CSV table of C-alpha atoms in Angstrom, one decimal:
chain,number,residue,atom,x,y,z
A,28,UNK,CA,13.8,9.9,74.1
A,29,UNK,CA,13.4,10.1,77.9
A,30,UNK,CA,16.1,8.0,80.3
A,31,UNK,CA,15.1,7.9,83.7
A,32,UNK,CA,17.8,6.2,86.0
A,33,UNK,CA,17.4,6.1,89.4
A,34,UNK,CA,19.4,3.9,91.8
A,35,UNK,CA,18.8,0.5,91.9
A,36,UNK,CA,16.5,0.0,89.8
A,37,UNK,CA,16.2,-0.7,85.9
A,38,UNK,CA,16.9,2.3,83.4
A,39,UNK,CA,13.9,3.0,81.5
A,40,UNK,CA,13.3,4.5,78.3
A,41,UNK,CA,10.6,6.3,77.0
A,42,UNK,CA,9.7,7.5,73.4
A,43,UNK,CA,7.7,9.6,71.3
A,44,UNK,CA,7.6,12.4,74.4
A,45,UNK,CA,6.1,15.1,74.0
A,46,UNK,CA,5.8,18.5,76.2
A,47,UNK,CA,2.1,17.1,77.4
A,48,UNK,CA,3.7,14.1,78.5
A,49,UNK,CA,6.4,15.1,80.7
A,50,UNK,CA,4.1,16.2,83.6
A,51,UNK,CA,2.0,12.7,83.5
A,52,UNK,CA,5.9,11.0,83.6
A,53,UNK,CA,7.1,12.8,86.6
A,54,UNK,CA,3.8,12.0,88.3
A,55,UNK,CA,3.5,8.7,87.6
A,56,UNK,CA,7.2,7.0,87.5
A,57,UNK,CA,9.1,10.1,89.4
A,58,UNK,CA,6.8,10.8,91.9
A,59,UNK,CA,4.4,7.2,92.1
A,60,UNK,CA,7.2,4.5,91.0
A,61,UNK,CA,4.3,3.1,88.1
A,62,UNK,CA,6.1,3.2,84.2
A,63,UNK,CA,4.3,5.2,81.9
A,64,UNK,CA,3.5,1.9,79.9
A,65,UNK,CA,1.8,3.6,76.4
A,66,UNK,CA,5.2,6.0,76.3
A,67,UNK,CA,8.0,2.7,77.2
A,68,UNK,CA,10.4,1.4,74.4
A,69,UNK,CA,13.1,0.2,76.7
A,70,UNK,CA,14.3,-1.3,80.0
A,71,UNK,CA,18.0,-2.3,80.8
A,72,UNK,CA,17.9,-4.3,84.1
């Protein structure tokens, strides 16, 4: 499992990471503010 928090806005989790995954995650949610929809399991507004 893969929690990102970040202020103000929902946690999300992720699932089934793997190593390959982590760079397109930073990218995408870190770096872009899009979820990594095929990896998301969970949300907790």
């Amino acid at each position: 499992l893969l929690d990102v928090i970040r202020p103000g806005e929902p946690r999300i989790t992720y699932g089934r990471v793997t190593v390959q995954d982590v760079p397109r995650i930073v990218s995408e949610h870190l770096v872009n503010g899009r979820i990594v929809e095929d990896r998301l399991i969970g949300r907790a507004d």
